[in-house]
XYZ file of C-alpha atoms in Angstrom:
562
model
C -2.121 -22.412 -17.964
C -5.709 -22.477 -17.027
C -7.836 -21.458 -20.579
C -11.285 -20.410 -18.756
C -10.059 -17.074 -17.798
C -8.770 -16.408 -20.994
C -11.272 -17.619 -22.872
C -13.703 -15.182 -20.587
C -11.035 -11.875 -21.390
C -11.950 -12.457 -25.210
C -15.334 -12.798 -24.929
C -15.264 -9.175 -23.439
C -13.291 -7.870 -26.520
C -15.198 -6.518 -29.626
C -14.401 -7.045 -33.151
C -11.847 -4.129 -34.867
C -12.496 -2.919 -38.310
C -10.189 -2.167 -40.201
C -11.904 0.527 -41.235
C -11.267 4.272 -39.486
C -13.264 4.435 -36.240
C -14.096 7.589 -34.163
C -11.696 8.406 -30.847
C -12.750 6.634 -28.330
C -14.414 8.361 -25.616
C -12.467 8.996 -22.331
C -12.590 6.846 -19.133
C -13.238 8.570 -16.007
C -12.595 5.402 -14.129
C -8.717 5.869 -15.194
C -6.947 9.226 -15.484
C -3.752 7.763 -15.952
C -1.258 9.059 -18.998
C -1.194 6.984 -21.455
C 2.895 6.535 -21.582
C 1.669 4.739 -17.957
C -0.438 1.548 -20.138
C 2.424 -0.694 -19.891
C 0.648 -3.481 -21.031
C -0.670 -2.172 -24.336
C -0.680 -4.111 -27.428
C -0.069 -2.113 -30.987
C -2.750 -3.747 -33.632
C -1.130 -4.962 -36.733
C -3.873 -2.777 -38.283
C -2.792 0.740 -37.147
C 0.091 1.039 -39.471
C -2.229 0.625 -43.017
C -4.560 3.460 -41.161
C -2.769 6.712 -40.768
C -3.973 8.726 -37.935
C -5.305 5.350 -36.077
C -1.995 4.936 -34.491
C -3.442 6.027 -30.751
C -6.404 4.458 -30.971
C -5.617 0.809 -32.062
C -3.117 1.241 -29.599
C -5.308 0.751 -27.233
C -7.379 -2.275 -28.696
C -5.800 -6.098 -28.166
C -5.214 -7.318 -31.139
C -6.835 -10.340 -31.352
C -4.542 -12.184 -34.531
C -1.928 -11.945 -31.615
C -3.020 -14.622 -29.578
C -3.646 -14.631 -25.834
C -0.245 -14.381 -25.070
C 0.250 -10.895 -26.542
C -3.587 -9.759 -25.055
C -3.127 -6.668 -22.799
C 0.492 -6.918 -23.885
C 3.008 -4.277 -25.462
C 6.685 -5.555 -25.700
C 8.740 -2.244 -25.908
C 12.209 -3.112 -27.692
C 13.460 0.061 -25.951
C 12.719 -0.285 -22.420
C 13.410 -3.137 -19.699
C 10.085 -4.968 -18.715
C 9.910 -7.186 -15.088
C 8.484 -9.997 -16.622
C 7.824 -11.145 -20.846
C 4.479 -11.497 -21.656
C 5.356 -14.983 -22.263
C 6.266 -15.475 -18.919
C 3.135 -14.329 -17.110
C 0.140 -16.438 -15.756
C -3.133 -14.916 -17.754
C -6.061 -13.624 -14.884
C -8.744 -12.926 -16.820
C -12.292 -11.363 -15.396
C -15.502 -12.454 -15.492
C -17.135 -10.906 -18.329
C -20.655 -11.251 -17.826
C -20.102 -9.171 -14.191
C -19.613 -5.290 -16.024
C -19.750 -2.862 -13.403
C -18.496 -4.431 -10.168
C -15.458 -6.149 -8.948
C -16.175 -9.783 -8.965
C -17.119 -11.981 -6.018
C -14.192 -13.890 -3.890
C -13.131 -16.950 -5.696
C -10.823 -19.021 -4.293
C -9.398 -20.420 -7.550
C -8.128 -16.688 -8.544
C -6.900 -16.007 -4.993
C -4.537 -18.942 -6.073
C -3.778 -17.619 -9.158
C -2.576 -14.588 -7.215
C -1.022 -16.316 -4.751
C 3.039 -15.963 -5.118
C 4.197 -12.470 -5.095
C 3.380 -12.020 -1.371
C 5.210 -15.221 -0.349
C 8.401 -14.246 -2.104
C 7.781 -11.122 -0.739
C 7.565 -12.191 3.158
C 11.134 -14.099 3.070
C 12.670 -10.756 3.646
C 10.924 -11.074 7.331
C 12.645 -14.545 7.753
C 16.011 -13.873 6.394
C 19.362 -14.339 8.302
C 19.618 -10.946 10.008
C 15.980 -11.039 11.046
C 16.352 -14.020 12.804
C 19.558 -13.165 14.926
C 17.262 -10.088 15.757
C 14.854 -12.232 17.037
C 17.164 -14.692 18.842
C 18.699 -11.444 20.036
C 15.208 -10.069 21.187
C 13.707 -13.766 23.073
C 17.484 -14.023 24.902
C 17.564 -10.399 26.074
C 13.869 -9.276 26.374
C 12.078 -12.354 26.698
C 8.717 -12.128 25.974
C 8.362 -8.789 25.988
C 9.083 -7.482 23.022
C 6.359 -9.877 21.436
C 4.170 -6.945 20.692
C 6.139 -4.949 19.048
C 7.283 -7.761 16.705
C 3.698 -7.900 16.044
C 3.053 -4.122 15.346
C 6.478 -4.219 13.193
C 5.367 -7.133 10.967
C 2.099 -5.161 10.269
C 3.575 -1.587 10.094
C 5.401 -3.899 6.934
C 2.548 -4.892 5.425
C 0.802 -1.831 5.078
C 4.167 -0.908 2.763
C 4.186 -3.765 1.110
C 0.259 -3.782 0.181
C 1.391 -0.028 -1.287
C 4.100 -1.382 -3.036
C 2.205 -3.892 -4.653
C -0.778 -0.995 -5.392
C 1.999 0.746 -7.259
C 2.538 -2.128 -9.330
C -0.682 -3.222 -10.603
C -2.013 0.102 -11.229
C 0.900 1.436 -12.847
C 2.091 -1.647 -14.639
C 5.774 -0.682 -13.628
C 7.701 -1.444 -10.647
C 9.208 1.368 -8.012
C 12.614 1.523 -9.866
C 10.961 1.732 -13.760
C 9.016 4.666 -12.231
C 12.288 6.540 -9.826
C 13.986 6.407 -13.201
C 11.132 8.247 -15.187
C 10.084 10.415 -12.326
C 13.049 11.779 -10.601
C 16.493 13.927 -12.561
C 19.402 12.326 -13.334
C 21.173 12.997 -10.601
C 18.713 11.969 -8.042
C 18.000 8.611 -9.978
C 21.634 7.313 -9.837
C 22.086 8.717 -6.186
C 18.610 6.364 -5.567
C 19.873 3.424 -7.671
C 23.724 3.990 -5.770
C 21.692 3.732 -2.436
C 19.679 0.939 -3.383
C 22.682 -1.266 -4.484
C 24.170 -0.564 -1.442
C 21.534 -1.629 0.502
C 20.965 -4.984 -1.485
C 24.624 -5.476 -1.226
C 24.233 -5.107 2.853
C 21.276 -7.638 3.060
C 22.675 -10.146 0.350
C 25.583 -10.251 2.608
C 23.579 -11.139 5.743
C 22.181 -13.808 3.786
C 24.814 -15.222 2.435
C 26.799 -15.377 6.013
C 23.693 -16.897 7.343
C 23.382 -19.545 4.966
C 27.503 -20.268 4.896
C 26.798 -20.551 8.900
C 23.991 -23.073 8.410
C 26.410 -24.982 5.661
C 29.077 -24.892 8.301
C 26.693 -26.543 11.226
C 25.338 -29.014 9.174
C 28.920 -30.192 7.812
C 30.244 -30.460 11.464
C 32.856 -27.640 10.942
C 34.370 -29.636 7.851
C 33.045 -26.348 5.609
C 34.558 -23.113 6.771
C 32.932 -20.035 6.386
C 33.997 -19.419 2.933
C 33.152 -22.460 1.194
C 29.479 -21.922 2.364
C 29.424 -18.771 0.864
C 30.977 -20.226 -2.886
C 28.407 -22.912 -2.282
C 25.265 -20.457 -1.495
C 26.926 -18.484 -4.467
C 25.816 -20.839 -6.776
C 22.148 -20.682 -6.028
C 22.304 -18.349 -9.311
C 22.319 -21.127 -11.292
C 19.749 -22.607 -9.618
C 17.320 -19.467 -9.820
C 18.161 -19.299 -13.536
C 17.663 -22.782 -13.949
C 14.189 -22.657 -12.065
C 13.082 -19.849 -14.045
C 13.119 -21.521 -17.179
C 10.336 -24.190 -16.142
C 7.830 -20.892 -15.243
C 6.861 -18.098 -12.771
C 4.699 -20.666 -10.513
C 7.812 -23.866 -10.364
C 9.664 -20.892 -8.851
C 7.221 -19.938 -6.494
C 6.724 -23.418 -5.653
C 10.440 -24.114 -4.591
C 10.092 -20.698 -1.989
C 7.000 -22.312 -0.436
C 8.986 -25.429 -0.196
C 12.091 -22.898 1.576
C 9.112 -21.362 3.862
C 7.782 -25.106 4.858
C 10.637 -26.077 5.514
C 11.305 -22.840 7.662
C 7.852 -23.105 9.277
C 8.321 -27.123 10.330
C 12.096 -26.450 11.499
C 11.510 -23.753 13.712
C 7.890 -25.285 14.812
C 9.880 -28.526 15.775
C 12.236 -26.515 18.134
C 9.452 -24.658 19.696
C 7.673 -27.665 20.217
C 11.028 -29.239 22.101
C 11.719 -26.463 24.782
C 7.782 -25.761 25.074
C 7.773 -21.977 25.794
C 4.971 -20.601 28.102
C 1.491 -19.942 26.687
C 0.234 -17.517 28.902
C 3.833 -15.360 28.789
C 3.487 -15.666 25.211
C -0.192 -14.639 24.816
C 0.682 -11.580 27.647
C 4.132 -10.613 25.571
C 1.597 -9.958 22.051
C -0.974 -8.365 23.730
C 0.628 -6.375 26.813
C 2.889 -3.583 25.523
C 6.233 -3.215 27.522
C 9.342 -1.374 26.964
C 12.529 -1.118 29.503
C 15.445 1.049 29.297
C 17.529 -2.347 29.091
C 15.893 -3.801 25.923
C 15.862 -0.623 23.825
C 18.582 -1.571 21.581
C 16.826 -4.931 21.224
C 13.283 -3.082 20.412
C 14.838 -1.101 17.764
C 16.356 -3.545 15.847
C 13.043 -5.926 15.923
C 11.640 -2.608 13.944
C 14.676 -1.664 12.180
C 14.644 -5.176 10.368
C 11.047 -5.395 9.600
C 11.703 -2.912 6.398
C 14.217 -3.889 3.826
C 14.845 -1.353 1.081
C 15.176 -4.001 -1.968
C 12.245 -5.552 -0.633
C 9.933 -2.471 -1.230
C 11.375 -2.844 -4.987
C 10.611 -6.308 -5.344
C 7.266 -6.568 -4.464
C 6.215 -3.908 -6.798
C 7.818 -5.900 -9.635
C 6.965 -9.368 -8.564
C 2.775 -8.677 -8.911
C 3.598 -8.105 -12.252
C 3.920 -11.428 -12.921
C 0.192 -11.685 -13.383
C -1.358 -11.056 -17.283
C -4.253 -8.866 -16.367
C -5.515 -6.124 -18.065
C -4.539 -2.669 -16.306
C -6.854 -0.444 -18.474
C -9.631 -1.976 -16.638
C -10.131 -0.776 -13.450
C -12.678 -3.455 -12.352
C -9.740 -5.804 -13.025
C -7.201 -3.976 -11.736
C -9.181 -2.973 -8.216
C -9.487 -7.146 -8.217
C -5.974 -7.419 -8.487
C -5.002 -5.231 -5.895
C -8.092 -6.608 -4.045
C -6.632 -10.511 -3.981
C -2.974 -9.451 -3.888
C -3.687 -7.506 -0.433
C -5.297 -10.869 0.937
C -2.360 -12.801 0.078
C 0.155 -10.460 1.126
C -1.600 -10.609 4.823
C -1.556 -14.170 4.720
C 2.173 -14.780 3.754
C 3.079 -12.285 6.285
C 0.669 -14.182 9.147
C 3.137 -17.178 8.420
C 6.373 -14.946 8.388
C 5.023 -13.496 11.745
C 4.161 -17.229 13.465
C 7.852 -18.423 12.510
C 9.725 -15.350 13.594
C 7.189 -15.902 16.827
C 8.512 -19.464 17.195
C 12.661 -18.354 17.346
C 12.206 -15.260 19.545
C 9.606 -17.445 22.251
C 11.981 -20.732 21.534
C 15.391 -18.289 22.765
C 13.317 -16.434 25.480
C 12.010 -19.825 27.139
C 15.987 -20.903 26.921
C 18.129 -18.072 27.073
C 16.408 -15.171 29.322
C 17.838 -14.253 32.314
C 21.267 -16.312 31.591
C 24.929 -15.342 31.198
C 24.770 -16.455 27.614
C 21.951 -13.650 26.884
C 24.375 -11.060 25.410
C 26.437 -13.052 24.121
C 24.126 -15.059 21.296
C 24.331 -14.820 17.720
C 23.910 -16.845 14.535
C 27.475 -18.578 14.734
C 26.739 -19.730 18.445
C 22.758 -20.022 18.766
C 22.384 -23.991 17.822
C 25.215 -25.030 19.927
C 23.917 -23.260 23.103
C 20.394 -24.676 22.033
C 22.451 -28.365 21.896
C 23.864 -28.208 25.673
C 20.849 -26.462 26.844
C 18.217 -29.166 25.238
C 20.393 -32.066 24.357
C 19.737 -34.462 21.151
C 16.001 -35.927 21.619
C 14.857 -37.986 18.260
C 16.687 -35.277 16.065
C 19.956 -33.101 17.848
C 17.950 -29.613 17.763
C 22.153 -28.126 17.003
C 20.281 -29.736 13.425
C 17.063 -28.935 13.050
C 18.661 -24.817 13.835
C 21.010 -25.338 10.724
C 18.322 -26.916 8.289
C 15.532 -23.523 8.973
C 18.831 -21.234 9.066
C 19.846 -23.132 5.709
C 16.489 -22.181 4.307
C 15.817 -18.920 5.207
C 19.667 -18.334 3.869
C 18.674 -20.253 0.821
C 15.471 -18.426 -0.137
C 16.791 -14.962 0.683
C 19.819 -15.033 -1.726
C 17.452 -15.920 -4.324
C 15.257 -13.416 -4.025
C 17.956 -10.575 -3.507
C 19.223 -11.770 -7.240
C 16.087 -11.606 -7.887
C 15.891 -7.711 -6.763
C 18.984 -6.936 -7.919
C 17.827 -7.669 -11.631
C 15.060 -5.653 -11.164
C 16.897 -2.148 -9.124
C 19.536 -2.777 -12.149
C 16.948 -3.089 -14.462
C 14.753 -0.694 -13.648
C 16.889 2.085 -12.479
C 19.369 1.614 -15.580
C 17.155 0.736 -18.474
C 18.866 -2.226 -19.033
C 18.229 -4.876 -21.454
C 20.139 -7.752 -20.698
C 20.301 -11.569 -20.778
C 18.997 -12.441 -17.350
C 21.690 -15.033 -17.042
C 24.053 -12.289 -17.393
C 21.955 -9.646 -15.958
C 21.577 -12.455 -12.503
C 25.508 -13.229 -12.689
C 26.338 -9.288 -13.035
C 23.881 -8.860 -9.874
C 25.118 -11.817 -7.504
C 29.133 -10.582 -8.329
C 27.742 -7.606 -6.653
C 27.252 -9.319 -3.391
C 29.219 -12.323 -3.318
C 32.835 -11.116 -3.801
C 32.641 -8.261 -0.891
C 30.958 -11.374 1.093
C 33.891 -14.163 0.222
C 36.335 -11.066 1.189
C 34.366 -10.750 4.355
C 34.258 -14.418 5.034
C 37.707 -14.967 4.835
C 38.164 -11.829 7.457
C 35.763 -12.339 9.487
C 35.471 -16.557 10.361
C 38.005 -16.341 13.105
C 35.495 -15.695 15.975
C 31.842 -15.084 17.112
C 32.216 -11.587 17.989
C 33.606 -10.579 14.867
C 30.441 -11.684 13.090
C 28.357 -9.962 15.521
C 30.064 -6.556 15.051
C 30.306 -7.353 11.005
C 26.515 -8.191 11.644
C 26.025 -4.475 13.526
C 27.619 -2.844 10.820
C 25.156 -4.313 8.041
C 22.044 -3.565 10.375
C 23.326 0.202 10.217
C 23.739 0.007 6.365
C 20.361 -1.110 6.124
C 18.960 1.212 8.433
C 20.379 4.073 6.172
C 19.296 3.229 3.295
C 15.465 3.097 4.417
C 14.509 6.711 3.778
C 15.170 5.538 0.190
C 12.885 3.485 -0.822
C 10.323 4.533 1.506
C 9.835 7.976 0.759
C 9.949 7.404 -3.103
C 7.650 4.805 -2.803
C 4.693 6.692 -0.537
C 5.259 10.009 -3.063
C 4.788 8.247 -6.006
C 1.430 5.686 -4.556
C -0.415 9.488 -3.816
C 0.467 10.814 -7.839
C -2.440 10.957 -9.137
C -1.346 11.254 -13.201
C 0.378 7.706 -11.818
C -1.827 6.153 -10.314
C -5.319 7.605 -11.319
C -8.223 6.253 -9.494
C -6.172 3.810 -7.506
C -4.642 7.221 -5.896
C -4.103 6.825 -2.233
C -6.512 8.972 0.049
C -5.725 11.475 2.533
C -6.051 9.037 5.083
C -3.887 6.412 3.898
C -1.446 9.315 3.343
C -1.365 10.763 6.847
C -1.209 6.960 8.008
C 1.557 6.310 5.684
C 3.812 9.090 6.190
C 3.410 8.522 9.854
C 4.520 5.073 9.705
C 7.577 6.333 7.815
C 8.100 9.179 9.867
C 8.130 6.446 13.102
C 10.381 3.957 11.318
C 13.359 6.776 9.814
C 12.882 7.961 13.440
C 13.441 4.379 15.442
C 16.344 3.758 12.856
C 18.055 7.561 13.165
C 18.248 6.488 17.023
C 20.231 3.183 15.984
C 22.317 5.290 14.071
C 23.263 7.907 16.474
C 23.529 5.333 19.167
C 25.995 3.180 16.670
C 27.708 6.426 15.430
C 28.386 7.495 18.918
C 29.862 4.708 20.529
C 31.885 4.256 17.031
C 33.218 7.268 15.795
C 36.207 9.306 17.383
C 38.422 11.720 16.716
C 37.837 15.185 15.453
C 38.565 14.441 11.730
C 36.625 10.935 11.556
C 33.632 13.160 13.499
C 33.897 15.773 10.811
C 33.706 13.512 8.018
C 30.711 12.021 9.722
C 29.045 15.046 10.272
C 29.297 16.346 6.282
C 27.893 12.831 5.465
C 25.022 13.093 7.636
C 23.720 16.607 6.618
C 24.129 15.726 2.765
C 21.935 12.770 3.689
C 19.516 14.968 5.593
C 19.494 17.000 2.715
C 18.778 14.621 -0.003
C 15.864 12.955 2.264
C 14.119 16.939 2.485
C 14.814 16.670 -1.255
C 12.781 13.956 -1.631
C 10.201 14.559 0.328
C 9.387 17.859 -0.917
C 9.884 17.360 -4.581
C 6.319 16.394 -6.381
C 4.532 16.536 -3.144
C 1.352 18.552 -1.882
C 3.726 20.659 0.818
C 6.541 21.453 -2.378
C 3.587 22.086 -4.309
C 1.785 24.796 -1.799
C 5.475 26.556 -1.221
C 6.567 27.175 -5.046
C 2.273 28.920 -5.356
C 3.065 30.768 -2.274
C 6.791 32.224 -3.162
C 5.265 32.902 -6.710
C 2.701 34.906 -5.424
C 4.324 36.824 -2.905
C 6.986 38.230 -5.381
C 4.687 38.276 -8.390
């Protein structure tokens, strides 16, 4: 731990009294409620002071050390991260006044969050979509991978926003915000969806296991090995927030090299690539292709994650210089770990378009089959490329398991108050995933095809579950007794919604094209139906409830029968 910035956090703090001291006077820089200062420390002062309670409350204590500065450990509810277990950002105290100028030491003290953040663009399921995409669409759907992967990062940079300003994460804040009822429909929906992605991930790791043991692992055993990455995450955990980090940019390296490598062996066109980003193009024939490059961009336990992961950073949130910083350095990094999550997925669709466009074997490509058509198309060269598929797919399966546990804790967490262990709170979350996905495994490793439909399935499931973590997510970011100052404007609102609005849209197509082509029979269509306007109604629910248009309806039906 670096001292400086500590060392420049206390110089900023005056000396307490213990002697009763007027109220302090009110910040108009930050509006928020004070049950919203997560990261409060209570002086050991305030209890020989009657009366004092509020305001040492909001004073570090300095006897405390720098570990408890900005800190408040609340026995009763479930925190993201111990204040022990967070790297200290201080600010520059002799700059009062004005954010601070760009340093590149503190953009790598924030650097992290974003990169754990951007393996949900490289896991399992979003590289069969882009295998899927290059084999079927070639290079044209290039541009809309690109206008996906930014449409993402505009939610995530919100996501994060919510999390440094409020000091909670996005399933802390459902819990306090929303009823009872709504909360555990949110938290049901938000298992479900982890469940649904941890299972991709866990299939596409098994698959990589598989190809790299020659077939001597089955499907199943890959999945009890992957399982055990748990342990591993728990064990990682106990060396530090940045060793952790350090093993997923290791995972996205790896990822980065393997997939470079292959695109560097079939040599895809320049000029088709450079015309597929820039040129927009869309065909009747590649719409199913073009909605799942979308669909897969936005993964609901993703949106959860990020808001808890920047809160793995000490800094002090009743500061809005420092927290405008934060946000500030965390947006950079977020756009850079997503420029690298955007160049690899770039690499496997151009690598399968280059190979697979135009052939018989274009419809028929998956995960299972991809590095054994990539063997008989390109052959061994210094390293068999069958290889070099299964060590990237072995990463990306790796690094996503671990950071769905990783979720998990914090829906569970969050959504459920829970104050658990986090070996047992991580072993309660991965039994979540992995004993549906042995079950599948077991069902499911007879063919190709199978997997493909099991993998059309999931994509559905996630698709479903979007609404759910989106719309919380852009209601709460424009509260302003949440977020104060760091409020989002008008601007970013109609932008935001709008993305939303395009992305439930793109993804209620996949599910009425699925749903169609699926369902039959009169009773199963019923059933269907009765699901689907329930769900319609709880999305309305959401969107209306605490928002501007709810807001403007309850003052107009109150004045017209008043």
């Amino acid at each position: 731990m670096d001292p400086a910035p500590v060392d420049s956090a206390f110089s900023a703090v005056p000396t307490v009294s213990p002697a009763p001291a007027p109220a302090p006077a009110p910040n108009p820089s930050n509006n928020k409620k004070p049950s919203f200062y997560p990261l409060r420390v209570l002086s050991p002062m305030a209890s020989s002071h009657p009366g004092d309670e509020e305001e040492s409350s909001l004073l570090p204590s300095l006897s405390a050390g720098p570990d408890s500065l900005y800190d408040e450990e609340d026995d009763t509810e479930e925190r993201a991260y111990d204040a022990r277990e967070k790297i200290v950002v201080g600010i520059d105290a002799d700059e009062p006044g004005a954010v601070p100028t760009f340093s590149w030491r503190k953009l790598w003290l924030f650097t992290g969050p974003g990169f754990l953040m951007s393996i949900a663009f490289l896991d399992p399921g979003n590289l069969e979509g882009d295998l899927q995409a290059g084999a079927v669409a070639g290079y044209s759907l290039l541009w809309l991978l690109f206008w996906a992967t930014a449409m993402g990062l505009l939610i995530q940079m919100l996501s994060a926003r919510l999390g440094v300003a409020t000091g909670k994460h996005l399933a802390e804040l459902c819990r306090e915000e929303y009823p009872g009822w709504a909360r555990l429909a949110l938290w049901f929906m938000a298992e479900v969806a982890l469940i649904g992605a941890d299972i991709q991930e866990v299939i596409g790791s098994a698959i990589a296991i598989k190809i790299l043991s020659r077939g001597v692992l089955p499907l199943w055993a890959g999945v009890v090995i992957t399982a055990m990455d748990c342990f591993m995450f728990l064990f990682l955990e106990n060396y530090g927030v940045r060793k952790l980090e350090a093993v997923f940019a290791f995972l996205i390296a790896t990822m980065g090299i393997s997939f470079a490598w292959m695109f560097g062996e079939t040599k895809p066109s320049g000029k088709q690539l450079l015309i597929g980003v820039l040129v927009p193009k869309l065909s009747s024939k590649t719409i199913r292709q073009a909605v799942g490059v979308v669909g897969c961009v936005i993964m609901p336990h993703n949106v959860f994650l990020h808001s808890a992961l920047v809160q793995s950073r000490k800094i002090d949130p009743n500061n809005e210089i420092c927290v405008r910083e934060a946000i500030n350095y965390y947006s950079i990094e977020s756009s850079l770990a997503l420029i690298v999550s955007f160049t690899i997925n770039l690499f496997v669709t151009t690598v399968f378009a280059k190979g697979f466009y135009g052939t018989k074997e274009a419809n028929s490509i998956g995960l299972e089959n991809a590095g054994k058509f990539l063997q008989e198309k390109y052959g061994g060269g210094l390293f068999p490329i069958l290889y070099i598929w299964g060590i990237g797919l072995l990463a990306a399966g790796q690094s996503s398991t671990i950071t769905g546990t990783y979720a998990g804790q914090f829906i569970m967490g969050g959504f459920l108050n829970l104050r658990l262990k986090k070996w047992i709170r991580a072993l309660f979350t991965r039994s979540f995933a992995i004993v549906p996905t042995i079950i599948v495994a077991l069902f499911f490793d007879s063919s190709d095809s199978t997997l493909d439909i099991l993998n059309e399935w999931l994509n559905v499931l996630q698709s479903v579950q979007i609404p759910f973590a989106l719309i919380p997510l852009l209601t709460l970011v424009s509260k302003e007794h949440l977020m104060g100052v760091f409020k989002i404007g008008a601007t970013i609102q109609m932008v935001t919604w709008t993305v939303a609005a395009l992305l439930i849209i793109i993804n209620g197509y996949l599910l009425l094209e699925f749903f169609s082509s699926e369902i039959h029979g009169p009773l199963l269509g019923s059933i269907v139906c009765i699901a689907v306007a329930v769900y319609v109604a709880f999305i309305i629910y959401l969107i209306l409830r605490g928002g501007e248009l709810s807001t403007r309806l309850a003052s107009a039906f109150r004045w017209r029968f008043s």
